[in-house]
Coordinates of C-alpha atoms (C1' of nucleotides) in Angstrom, one line a residue:
Chain L
M1 CA 92.0 77.3 91.2
S2 CA 95.0 75.8 92.9
S3 CA 95.0 74.5 96.5
H4 CA 97.9 76.6 97.8
E5 CA 96.4 80.0 97.1
M6 CA 95.2 80.3 100.6
D7 CA 98.9 80.3 101.6
D8 CA 99.7 83.1 99.2
G9 CA 97.3 85.3 101.2
E10 CA 99.0 84.4 104.4
L11 CA 102.5 84.9 103.1
T12 CA 101.9 88.3 101.7
P13 CA 100.2 90.4 104.4
G14 CA 100.8 93.6 102.5
V15 CA 102.8 95.3 105.3
D16 CA 105.8 97.4 104.5
D17 CA 108.1 99.4 106.7
H18 CA 105.8 102.4 106.4
E19 CA 102.9 100.5 108.0
P20 CA 102.4 102.0 111.4
T21 CA 102.9 99.5 114.1
G22 CA 100.0 98.4 116.2
S23 CA 97.4 98.7 113.6
D24 CA 94.9 95.9 113.4
A25 CA 95.5 93.3 110.8
D26 CA 92.0 93.7 109.3
H27 CA 91.8 97.5 109.5
H28 CA 93.3 99.4 106.6
V29 CA 94.0 103.1 106.3
F30 CA 93.7 102.7 102.5
W31 CA 90.4 101.6 101.0
A32 CA 92.2 99.7 98.2
D33 CA 93.8 97.4 100.8
A34 CA 90.3 96.5 102.2
V35 CA 89.1 95.8 98.6
A36 CA 92.2 93.7 97.9
D37 CA 91.5 91.6 101.0
E38 CA 88.0 91.0 99.8
I39 CA 89.2 89.9 96.4
L40 CA 91.8 87.6 97.8
D41 CA 89.3 86.0 100.2
R42 CA 87.7 84.5 97.1
D43 CA 90.9 82.7 95.9
P44 CA 90.8 84.2 92.4
D45 CA 92.5 82.6 89.5
E46 CA 95.5 84.6 88.3
P47 CA 95.9 87.0 86.6
I48 CA 93.3 88.7 88.7
V49 CA 91.1 90.7 86.4
I50 CA 90.1 94.2 87.3
K51 CA 87.6 95.9 85.0
G52 CA 86.0 99.2 84.3
G53 CA 84.0 100.4 81.3
V54 CA 81.9 103.1 79.8
S55 CA 80.0 103.8 76.6
P56 CA 82.1 105.9 74.2
S57 CA 79.3 108.4 74.0
G58 CA 81.2 111.6 73.8
I59 CA 84.1 113.6 75.3
P60 CA 85.8 111.5 78.0
H61 CA 85.8 113.6 81.2
L62 CA 87.5 113.4 84.6
G63 CA 84.5 111.5 86.0
H64 CA 85.1 108.6 83.7
F65 CA 88.4 108.1 85.3
N66 CA 86.8 106.7 88.4
E67 CA 86.4 103.6 86.2
I68 CA 90.2 103.4 85.6
L69 CA 91.8 104.9 88.7
R70 CA 89.7 103.1 91.3
G71 CA 90.8 99.9 89.7
F72 CA 94.3 101.1 89.3
F73 CA 94.9 101.5 93.1
V74 CA 93.4 98.0 93.7
A75 CA 95.6 96.5 91.0
E76 CA 98.7 98.2 92.4
V77 CA 98.0 96.9 95.9
L78 CA 97.5 93.4 94.6
R79 CA 100.7 93.6 92.6
E80 CA 102.5 94.7 95.7
R81 CA 101.3 91.6 97.4
G82 CA 102.8 89.5 94.6
H83 CA 99.8 88.8 92.5
A84 CA 99.5 88.9 88.7
V85 CA 96.9 91.5 87.7
E86 CA 95.3 92.6 84.5
Q87 CA 93.4 95.8 84.3
V88 CA 90.9 95.8 81.5
F89 CA 88.5 98.4 80.3
T90 CA 85.4 97.6 78.2
S91 CA 84.3 100.1 75.6
D92 CA 80.6 99.6 75.6
D93 CA 80.6 100.5 71.9
R94 CA 77.7 98.3 70.6
D95 CA 75.4 100.6 72.6
A96 CA 73.3 102.8 70.3
L97 CA 74.0 106.4 69.9
R98 CA 71.1 107.9 71.8
A99 CA 71.6 111.6 71.5
V100 CA 73.6 114.0 69.4
P101 CA 76.1 115.6 71.8
R102 CA 76.5 119.3 71.9
N103 CA 80.2 119.2 72.1
L104 CA 82.8 116.8 70.7
A105 CA 86.6 116.5 71.0
T106 CA 89.0 116.0 68.2
E107 CA 91.7 113.3 68.4
D108 CA 94.0 116.1 69.6
W109 CA 91.6 117.0 72.5
E110 CA 90.3 120.2 71.0
I111 CA 86.8 120.7 72.2
V112 CA 84.5 121.8 69.4
G113 CA 80.8 122.4 69.0
L114 CA 78.5 120.3 67.0
G115 CA 78.7 122.9 64.3
A116 CA 82.2 121.8 63.5
V117 CA 81.1 118.4 62.2
D118 CA 78.2 117.1 60.1
G119 CA 75.6 117.0 62.9
G120 CA 73.0 115.9 60.4
A121 CA 74.9 112.7 59.8
L122 CA 75.0 112.0 63.5
G123 CA 71.3 112.7 63.8
R124 CA 70.6 110.1 61.1
N125 CA 72.6 107.6 63.1
L126 CA 70.6 107.8 66.3
G127 CA 69.8 104.2 67.3
V128 CA 72.9 102.8 65.5
P129 CA 75.7 101.2 67.6
Y130 CA 78.7 103.6 68.2
T131 CA 81.0 101.3 66.1
D132 CA 78.7 101.7 63.1
V133 CA 78.4 105.5 63.3
P134 CA 81.0 107.2 61.1
D135 CA 83.7 109.1 62.9
P136 CA 82.5 112.7 63.0
F137 CA 86.0 113.9 62.3
G138 CA 86.4 111.8 59.1
E139 CA 89.2 109.5 58.7
C140 CA 91.0 109.5 62.0
H141 CA 89.2 106.4 63.3
D142 CA 86.9 103.7 61.9
S143 CA 83.9 104.9 63.8
Y144 CA 82.4 107.3 66.4
G145 CA 82.9 104.6 69.0
A146 CA 86.5 104.1 68.0
H147 CA 87.2 107.8 68.1
F148 CA 86.0 108.3 71.6
A149 CA 87.4 105.0 72.9
G150 CA 90.7 106.2 71.4
L151 CA 90.5 109.3 73.5
L152 CA 89.8 107.3 76.6
Q153 CA 92.8 105.1 75.9
D154 CA 94.9 108.2 75.3
S155 CA 93.8 109.5 78.7
A156 CA 94.8 106.3 80.4
E157 CA 98.3 106.5 78.8
L158 CA 98.6 110.2 79.7
I159 CA 98.1 109.3 83.3
G160 CA 100.3 106.3 83.1
V161 CA 97.8 103.5 83.9
P162 CA 98.3 100.4 81.8
V163 CA 94.9 99.2 80.7
T164 CA 93.8 96.6 78.1
F165 CA 90.9 97.9 76.1
E166 CA 88.2 95.5 75.0
S167 CA 85.6 96.5 72.5
N168 CA 82.1 95.1 73.1
T169 CA 81.5 95.0 69.4
A170 CA 84.6 93.0 68.8
L171 CA 83.5 90.6 71.6
Y172 CA 80.3 90.0 69.7
E173 CA 81.8 89.8 66.2
S174 CA 84.7 87.6 67.2
G175 CA 82.4 85.1 68.8
R176 CA 83.9 85.5 72.3
F177 CA 80.4 86.5 73.5
D178 CA 78.7 83.5 71.8
D179 CA 78.6 81.4 75.0
A180 CA 77.2 84.2 77.0
V181 CA 74.5 85.1 74.5
D182 CA 73.5 81.4 74.1
T183 CA 73.4 81.1 77.9
V184 CA 71.1 84.0 78.3
L185 CA 68.8 83.0 75.4
A186 CA 68.7 79.4 76.5
S187 CA 67.9 80.3 80.1
D188 CA 64.3 79.8 81.4
D189 CA 64.9 82.3 84.1
A190 CA 66.8 85.2 82.4
A191 CA 63.8 87.3 81.4
S192 CA 61.9 86.7 84.6
V193 CA 64.9 87.6 86.8
L194 CA 65.2 90.9 85.0
A195 CA 61.5 91.5 85.3
D196 CA 61.8 91.3 89.0
Y197 CA 64.2 94.3 88.9
Q198 CA 63.0 96.3 86.0
A199 CA 59.5 97.6 85.7
S200 CA 59.7 97.8 81.9
A201 CA 60.9 94.2 81.5
T202 CA 58.6 91.2 81.3
A203 CA 59.2 87.5 81.7
D204 CA 58.2 87.0 78.0
D205 CA 60.9 89.3 76.6
V206 CA 63.6 87.8 74.4
P207 CA 66.6 89.4 76.0
F208 CA 68.4 90.4 72.8
M209 CA 68.6 93.4 70.5
A210 CA 69.1 92.8 66.8
Q211 CA 70.8 95.1 64.5
C212 CA 68.8 95.6 61.3
P213 CA 70.9 94.6 58.3
E214 CA 69.1 97.2 56.1
C215 CA 69.5 100.4 58.2
G216 CA 71.9 99.4 61.0
H217 CA 69.5 100.4 63.8
L218 CA 69.2 98.3 66.9
T219 CA 65.7 97.0 67.6
P220 CA 64.4 95.3 70.8
D221 CA 61.6 93.8 68.7
V222 CA 62.9 90.3 68.4
S223 CA 61.4 86.8 68.7
E224 CA 61.9 83.1 67.9
P225 CA 65.5 82.7 68.8
D226 CA 67.0 79.6 67.2
L227 CA 69.9 78.4 69.2
D228 CA 71.1 75.8 66.8
E229 CA 71.3 78.1 63.8
R230 CA 72.2 81.0 66.2
T231 CA 69.7 83.4 64.7
V232 CA 66.8 85.4 65.8
A233 CA 63.8 87.0 64.1
F234 CA 63.5 90.8 64.2
A235 CA 61.3 93.6 63.1
C236 CA 63.0 97.0 62.7
T237 CA 60.4 99.0 64.6
G238 CA 62.6 101.5 66.3
M239 CA 63.5 102.2 69.9
E240 CA 63.1 104.7 72.6
A241 CA 65.9 107.1 73.5
G242 CA 65.1 109.3 76.4
D243 CA 61.9 111.1 75.5
D244 CA 62.5 110.6 71.8
E245 CA 61.4 107.9 69.6
I246 CA 63.9 106.6 67.0
D247 CA 62.2 105.2 64.0
G248 CA 63.1 101.9 62.4
C249 CA 63.0 101.2 58.7
G250 CA 60.3 98.5 59.0
A251 CA 62.5 95.6 57.6
E252 CA 61.8 92.1 59.0
G253 CA 63.8 88.9 58.8
R254 CA 66.3 86.9 60.7
V255 CA 69.8 87.9 61.8
S256 CA 72.8 86.1 63.3
L257 CA 73.2 86.3 67.1
R258 CA 76.5 88.0 66.4
E259 CA 74.5 90.9 64.7
G260 CA 73.1 92.5 67.7
K261 CA 73.7 92.7 71.4
L262 CA 72.4 91.7 74.8
P263 CA 70.6 94.4 76.8
W264 CA 72.9 96.2 79.2
R265 CA 71.6 94.4 82.3
F266 CA 72.7 91.1 80.7
E267 CA 75.7 92.4 78.9
W268 CA 77.4 93.5 82.1
P269 CA 77.3 90.1 83.7
A270 CA 78.2 88.6 80.3
Q271 CA 81.4 90.6 80.4
W272 CA 82.2 89.4 83.9
T273 CA 82.0 85.7 82.9
T274 CA 83.6 86.1 79.5
L275 CA 86.5 88.1 80.8
G276 CA 86.7 86.5 84.2
V277 CA 86.3 89.7 86.1
D278 CA 87.2 89.7 89.8
F279 CA 86.7 93.4 90.6
E280 CA 84.5 96.1 89.2
P281 CA 84.0 99.6 90.4
F282 CA 80.9 101.5 89.4
G283 CA 79.1 104.8 90.1
K284 CA 76.3 105.2 92.4
D285 CA 73.9 105.3 89.5
H286 CA 74.5 101.6 89.0
A287 CA 74.5 100.8 92.7
E288 CA 70.7 100.5 92.9
G289 CA 70.1 99.6 89.3
S290 CA 72.3 97.4 87.2
W291 CA 74.3 96.0 90.1
P292 CA 71.5 94.1 92.1
S293 CA 70.1 92.6 88.9
G294 CA 73.5 91.9 87.5
E295 CA 74.5 90.1 90.7
E296 CA 71.5 87.8 90.5
I297 CA 71.8 87.3 86.8
A298 CA 75.5 86.3 87.2
R299 CA 74.5 83.7 89.8
T300 CA 71.2 82.3 88.4
V301 CA 71.8 82.6 84.7
F302 CA 75.5 82.3 84.3
E303 CA 76.0 80.3 87.5
A304 CA 79.1 82.4 88.3
E305 CA 80.1 84.5 91.2
P306 CA 79.9 88.2 90.4
P307 CA 83.0 90.3 90.9
V308 CA 83.7 92.2 94.1
P309 CA 81.7 95.4 93.7
F310 CA 82.8 98.9 94.6
V311 CA 80.6 101.9 94.6
Y312 CA 82.1 105.3 94.2
E313 CA 80.5 108.7 94.7
W314 CA 80.3 111.1 91.8
F315 CA 82.1 114.3 92.1
T316 CA 81.2 117.8 91.0
L317 CA 83.1 120.3 88.9
G318 CA 83.0 123.7 90.5
G319 CA 80.0 122.6 92.6
E320 CA 78.0 121.5 89.6
P321 CA 77.5 118.0 88.3
L322 CA 79.6 117.0 85.3
S323 CA 77.5 116.7 82.2
S324 CA 78.7 115.8 78.8
S325 CA 75.5 116.9 77.2
S326 CA 75.5 120.4 78.6
G327 CA 79.3 120.7 78.1
H328 CA 80.1 121.1 81.8
V329 CA 83.1 118.9 81.6
I330 CA 86.9 118.9 82.1
T331 CA 88.9 116.3 80.3
V332 CA 91.8 114.3 81.7
S333 CA 93.9 116.0 79.1
E334 CA 93.1 119.4 80.4
V335 CA 93.6 118.3 84.0
M336 CA 97.0 116.9 83.1
E337 CA 98.0 120.2 81.6
L338 CA 97.1 121.9 84.9
V339 CA 98.4 119.6 87.6
G340 CA 100.1 116.5 86.3
P341 CA 99.5 112.8 86.9
A342 CA 100.5 112.5 90.5
V343 CA 98.1 115.1 91.7
V344 CA 95.3 113.6 89.5
K345 CA 95.9 110.3 91.1
Y346 CA 95.9 111.9 94.5
F347 CA 92.5 113.3 93.8
F348 CA 91.2 109.8 93.2
L349 CA 93.1 108.3 96.2
R350 CA 90.9 110.0 98.8
N351 CA 87.8 108.5 100.3
P352 CA 85.8 107.3 97.3
G353 CA 82.5 107.1 99.3
R354 CA 82.1 110.8 99.6
A355 CA 81.3 113.2 96.9
K356 CA 84.2 115.5 96.0
D357 CA 84.4 118.8 94.3
F358 CA 87.0 119.4 91.6
D359 CA 87.4 123.1 91.7
V360 CA 89.6 124.5 89.0
S361 CA 89.7 127.9 90.5
R362 CA 91.3 126.4 93.6
L363 CA 93.6 123.9 92.1
D364 CA 96.4 125.5 94.1
Q365 CA 94.7 124.0 97.2
L366 CA 94.6 120.6 95.7
V367 CA 98.3 120.8 94.7
D368 CA 99.3 122.2 98.1
E369 CA 97.4 119.3 99.7
F370 CA 99.3 116.8 97.5
D371 CA 102.6 118.4 98.4
R372 CA 101.8 118.1 102.1
F373 CA 100.8 114.5 101.6
E374 CA 104.2 114.0 100.0
R375 CA 106.0 115.7 102.9
L376 CA 104.1 113.5 105.4
Y377 CA 105.4 110.5 103.6
F378 CA 109.0 111.7 103.6
G379 CA 108.6 112.6 107.3
E380 CA 109.3 116.3 106.5
E381 CA 106.2 117.4 108.3
D382 CA 104.0 116.2 111.1
G383 CA 100.3 115.8 110.5
P384 CA 97.2 114.0 111.7
E385 CA 97.7 110.4 112.4
E386 CA 95.3 109.0 109.9
L387 CA 96.5 111.1 107.1
T388 CA 100.1 110.3 107.8
A389 CA 99.3 106.6 107.9
L390 CA 97.6 106.9 104.5
A391 CA 100.5 108.8 103.1
D392 CA 103.0 106.2 104.3
R393 CA 100.9 103.5 102.8
A394 CA 99.7 105.0 99.5
Y395 CA 102.0 107.8 98.4
P396 CA 104.4 105.6 96.5
L397 CA 101.5 104.6 94.2
L398 CA 101.1 108.2 93.0
V399 CA 104.5 108.6 91.5
D400 CA 106.7 106.7 89.1
E401 CA 109.6 106.8 91.4
V402 CA 109.9 107.8 95.1
R403 CA 112.5 110.6 95.1
P404 CA 113.3 112.3 98.4
D405 CA 115.4 115.0 96.5
R406 CA 112.5 116.1 94.3
V407 CA 111.7 119.8 94.2
R408 CA 108.1 121.1 94.6
L409 CA 107.6 124.8 94.0
P410 CA 104.4 126.0 95.7
Y411 CA 101.7 126.2 93.0
T412 CA 101.0 129.9 93.4
F413 CA 104.7 130.7 93.5
A414 CA 105.0 128.7 90.3
A415 CA 102.3 130.8 88.9
V416 CA 104.3 133.9 89.7
L417 CA 107.3 132.5 87.9
G418 CA 105.0 131.8 85.0
M419 CA 104.7 135.6 84.4
V420 CA 108.0 135.5 82.7
E421 CA 108.9 133.0 80.0
D422 CA 112.6 133.0 80.5
R423 CA 113.9 129.8 82.1
G424 CA 116.9 131.5 83.6
F425 CA 114.7 133.9 85.5
R426 CA 112.5 131.1 86.8
V427 CA 115.5 129.1 88.1
Q428 CA 117.1 132.2 89.6
M429 CA 114.0 133.2 91.5
A430 CA 113.4 129.6 92.7
R431 CA 117.0 129.6 93.9
D432 CA 116.6 132.9 95.7
E433 CA 113.5 131.5 97.5
G434 CA 115.5 128.5 98.6
H435 CA 113.7 125.9 96.5
I436 CA 116.8 125.1 94.5
D437 CA 120.4 125.0 95.6
D438 CA 123.8 123.9 94.2
D439 CA 123.0 120.3 95.0
T440 CA 119.7 120.2 93.2
P441 CA 120.0 117.7 90.4
E442 CA 119.1 118.8 86.9
W443 CA 116.2 116.4 86.6
A444 CA 114.6 117.9 89.7
I445 CA 114.9 121.4 88.3
D446 CA 113.3 120.3 85.0
A447 CA 110.5 118.6 86.9
A448 CA 109.9 121.6 89.1
L449 CA 109.7 123.9 86.1
E450 CA 107.0 121.7 84.6
R451 CA 104.8 122.9 87.4
V452 CA 105.5 126.5 86.3
E453 CA 104.1 125.7 82.9
R454 CA 101.1 124.1 84.5
A455 CA 100.5 126.9 86.9
R456 CA 100.8 129.4 84.0
R457 CA 98.1 127.6 82.1
W458 CA 96.0 127.6 85.3
A459 CA 96.4 131.4 85.7
E460 CA 95.4 131.9 82.1
R461 CA 92.5 129.5 82.1
T462 CA 91.0 131.0 85.2
D463 CA 92.2 134.5 84.5
N464 CA 93.0 134.8 88.2
A465 CA 95.2 136.9 90.4
Y466 CA 98.3 135.3 88.8
N467 CA 97.4 136.0 85.3
Y468 CA 100.0 138.7 84.6
R469 CA 102.4 138.6 81.8
L470 CA 105.6 140.5 81.5
Q471 CA 105.1 142.8 78.5
R472 CA 107.8 142.4 75.9
D473 CA 106.9 145.8 74.3
L474 CA 106.3 149.0 76.1
P475 CA 102.6 149.3 76.9
T476 CA 100.6 152.4 76.2
H477 CA 100.8 154.7 79.2
E478 CA 100.1 158.2 80.4
F479 CA 101.9 159.5 83.4
D480 CA 102.1 163.0 84.9
A481 CA 105.4 164.8 85.3
A482 CA 106.0 163.9 88.9
T483 CA 105.5 160.2 88.1
R484 CA 107.8 160.4 85.1
A485 CA 110.5 162.0 87.2
A486 CA 110.0 159.4 89.9
L487 CA 110.3 156.5 87.4
D488 CA 113.5 158.0 86.1
D489 CA 114.9 158.1 89.6
L490 CA 113.9 154.5 90.2
A491 CA 115.6 153.6 86.9
D492 CA 118.8 155.2 88.1
F493 CA 118.5 153.3 91.3
V494 CA 118.2 150.0 89.4
A495 CA 121.0 151.0 87.1
A496 CA 123.2 151.4 90.2
G497 CA 123.0 147.7 90.7
N498 CA 120.6 147.4 93.7
D499 CA 118.9 144.1 94.4
G500 CA 115.2 143.3 94.5
E501 CA 114.7 143.9 98.2
A502 CA 116.4 147.4 97.9
I503 CA 114.3 148.2 94.8
Q504 CA 111.1 147.3 96.7
G505 CA 112.1 149.8 99.5
E506 CA 113.1 152.4 97.0
V507 CA 109.7 152.4 95.3
Y508 CA 108.3 153.9 98.5
E509 CA 111.1 156.3 98.9
T510 CA 111.0 157.5 95.4
A511 CA 107.2 158.0 95.4
K512 CA 107.5 159.9 98.7
R513 CA 110.3 162.2 97.3
H514 CA 108.3 163.1 94.3
D515 CA 105.0 163.4 96.1
V516 CA 103.4 160.6 94.1
P517 CA 100.9 158.5 96.1
V518 CA 102.5 155.1 96.7
G519 CA 99.5 153.3 95.2
E520 CA 99.6 155.3 92.0
F521 CA 103.3 154.8 91.7
F522 CA 102.9 151.0 92.0
E523 CA 100.2 151.2 89.4
A524 CA 102.6 153.0 87.1
G525 CA 105.1 150.2 87.6
Y526 CA 102.5 147.5 86.9
R527 CA 101.4 149.4 83.8
L528 CA 104.9 149.5 82.4
F529 CA 105.8 145.9 83.1
F530 CA 102.4 144.1 83.0
D531 CA 100.1 146.5 81.3
D532 CA 97.8 146.2 84.3
T533 CA 97.1 148.0 87.6
Q534 CA 98.2 145.1 89.9
G535 CA 100.7 142.4 89.9
P536 CA 103.2 140.5 92.0
R537 CA 105.5 142.1 94.6
L538 CA 107.1 144.6 92.3
G539 CA 110.6 145.3 93.6
E540 CA 111.6 141.8 94.1
F541 CA 110.2 140.8 90.8
L542 CA 112.1 143.6 89.0
G543 CA 115.3 142.5 90.8
E544 CA 115.2 139.2 89.0
L545 CA 114.8 140.7 85.6
E546 CA 117.7 141.7 83.4
Q547 CA 118.9 145.0 84.7
A548 CA 119.2 146.7 81.3
F549 CA 115.7 145.8 80.4
V550 CA 114.2 147.1 83.7
V551 CA 116.1 150.4 83.4
E552 CA 115.0 150.9 79.8
R553 CA 111.4 150.1 80.6
L554 CA 111.3 152.4 83.6
R555 CA 112.6 155.2 81.4
R556 CA 109.8 154.3 78.9
D557 CA 112.4 153.8 76.2
G558 CA 111.2 150.4 75.0
Chain O
rG1 C1' 55.7 105.9 96.2
rG2 C1' 60.0 102.4 97.4
rG3 C1' 65.3 102.2 98.0
rC4 C1' 70.8 103.7 98.3
rC5 C1' 74.3 107.4 99.7
rG6 C1' 75.5 111.9 102.0
rA7 C1' 75.3 116.4 105.8
rU8 C1' 81.7 117.9 110.6
rA9 C1' 84.7 125.7 110.8
rG10 C1' 83.2 130.9 105.7
rC11 C1' 85.4 127.1 101.8
rU12 C1' 87.6 122.0 100.6
rC13 C1' 87.8 118.0 103.5
rA14 C1' 90.0 114.1 107.5
rG15 C1' 88.0 111.6 111.6
rU16 C1' 82.6 107.3 111.6
rC17 C1' 84.1 100.4 110.2
rU18 C1' 86.8 99.5 116.0
rG19 C1' 82.6 104.9 121.1
rG20 C1' 86.6 108.3 125.3
rG21 C1' 91.2 114.8 123.3
rA22 C1' 86.6 118.0 117.6
rG23 C1' 91.0 118.3 113.7
rA24 C1' 93.9 120.0 108.9
rG25 C1' 94.6 123.1 104.8
rC26 C1' 92.7 127.4 102.6
rG27 C1' 90.1 131.9 103.6
rU28 C1' 89.4 136.0 107.3
rC29 C1' 91.5 139.1 111.0
rC30 C1' 96.0 140.8 113.6
rG31 C1' 101.2 141.0 113.5
rG32 C1' 106.3 140.2 111.1
rC33 C1' 109.3 140.6 106.6
rU34 C1' 113.1 148.5 107.3
rU35 C1' 107.8 151.8 105.8
rU36 C1' 99.6 149.2 102.0
rU37 C1' 100.4 146.2 96.5
rA38 C1' 97.6 138.8 96.3
rA39 C1' 104.9 134.7 96.7
rC40 C1' 107.1 134.0 102.7
rC41 C1' 106.6 133.6 108.4
rG42 C1' 103.9 133.8 113.3
rG43 C1' 99.4 134.2 115.9
rA44 C1' 94.2 134.6 116.7
rC45 C1' 89.2 134.2 115.6
rG46 C1' 86.1 130.4 113.9
rG47 C1' 82.0 124.4 114.8
rU48 C1' 74.9 123.1 119.5
rC49 C1' 79.7 117.4 114.1
rG50 C1' 71.9 118.9 109.9
rG51 C1' 67.4 118.5 114.1
rG52 C1' 65.2 115.3 117.8
rG53 C1' 65.2 110.8 120.6
rG54 C1' 67.6 106.2 122.4
rU55 C1' 71.7 102.7 124.0
rU56 C1' 76.1 103.8 127.2
rC57 C1' 79.8 105.8 132.8
rG58 C1' 80.8 108.3 128.0
rA59 C1' 78.2 109.3 121.1
rA60 C1' 80.6 113.2 115.3
rU61 C1' 81.1 107.6 115.7
rC62 C1' 76.1 102.5 117.4
rC63 C1' 70.3 102.3 117.0
rC64 C1' 65.5 104.9 115.7
rU65 C1' 63.3 109.1 113.6
rC66 C1' 62.8 113.8 111.1
rU67 C1' 64.7 117.6 107.6
rC68 C1' 67.6 118.8 103.5
rG69 C1' 70.6 117.3 99.1
rG70 C1' 72.5 113.8 95.3
rC71 C1' 71.3 109.3 93.0
rC72 C1' 68.5 104.7 91.6
rC73 C1' 63.7 101.9 90.4
rG74 C1' 64.4 104.0 81.3
rC75 C1' 69.9 105.7 79.9
rC76 C1' 74.4 107.9 82.6
rA77 C1' 81.3 107.5 85.7

RNA sequence: GGGCCGAUAGCUCAGUCUGGGAGAGCGUCCGGCUUUUAACCGGACGGUCGGGGGUUCGAAUCCCUCUCGGCCCGCCA
């Protein structure tokens, strides 16, 4: 720790031109600034290490991204202030497989049921560390743990957050954890400290779990640690996993301290000291469990200051808790296909202390909210003071590049454009609505059209009011004579070269002339073009389509 | 049983740290866009800020208490 670091803090107050004048120096509109202050108050060595981590127990879902994105914002704020930062993520992959998941994901993010893999093989590996359980999908990774850690890493890349992954198993096997393991086992206090926090722990426990060399199962039944030889005696007597009992093979003997692991309550602080962690976000589940004990273990056993903690609320998916085991999950990959990285980051930028709902059926709301946030930043709209201040401060962290000339199609409008595949149609319609003009750069058009693809997937996934698809072939239909005559009339009107607005008006006129109820006539139109009874505003939509196609379809010729 | 967090409009939430005007978006309703057909625009309606008590000139905000919900004291983002 150098003596001038205090000055660094003074020289980089983290104020940019967007910071509203008159705000107190120690009040921040953005939570990550407050966290950064707290970290810097401790004069950390550089690079400042920001960590997160999970067990690679199954499909990585959006909730796991709290572990990456909370840290991301803090890391970005610290970088802005001129500090070197490394964001690391521990895969807690020496934990034992405790339950066979109902659903899995392939390396290409395809969600499959247990039936698609050898579930029996997984069942036989209950109690075995994730890195020693074979990859259920065969050869794509070295192990179950590597497979799902790979997906997590993949998610981080998708969203554009640079993270260094650390495997717990590798930390044990390479010896990097040796000092931490020795410290715990040599400590007179370790077991008794934990016993103060955990009812099931006693002061006589040897805080280590050995991996049986015969069957690969972890066992807490260890004794007589020898710190000179770095071995421990074990008996493979099985372990508890939830309500189930996992049997051991009964083998006994001694194993190296690299063949096993610390219990989680010790492993977490061991990660902090070994990796030099300065900041760690965690869910409210750890807030009253692992954190208080970990904090004291760090101080009394490792004689090190624990990282700055940060508790985040869990969020729900469509009002229900996320649950890997029941399959109520949404992956980052899926979310990225629906809204893109900036909006995902925006979702995590908001108040982390309050439970949020991620509602796929109302993603348009989330995207609208993001668009507004963006307009507030660019000063294109007035809004509440606090929110505007937050936008000024944090918006640039959401995007790769701040571009005032970007184009954002409203999400539901993008969904309407998604009803037709043709790019020219999409561009023309966006142009007619004033979203694109002659000065719009090509990159902005491309980026805007990406949202059309996403909104299209959303419409399909939720099968909502925008899930209409222009039919390439003439749908099956049955119209009475009056309707047929009216459609022919309308076809002539279109053939005469009238525009969308005129066509919309003519729909009413034609229906009236032929004595067809307006509603029925619209239904006929929706049947012909969408094979449905409803759809978007018909006339203006038809006005954008190729005239010959519309005429032919209205005449039921193809 | 003990503890942590939360509760603001029909919905999603901001505002609570640092007490002074109860807000946004969406939805709903009404109207506009040449005449119902989920894209656009305008307006309106809408809240005893979970209940009660206290501190204060003044409380969504601070304190106490109760109710409900989530979570922790095995594992979990």
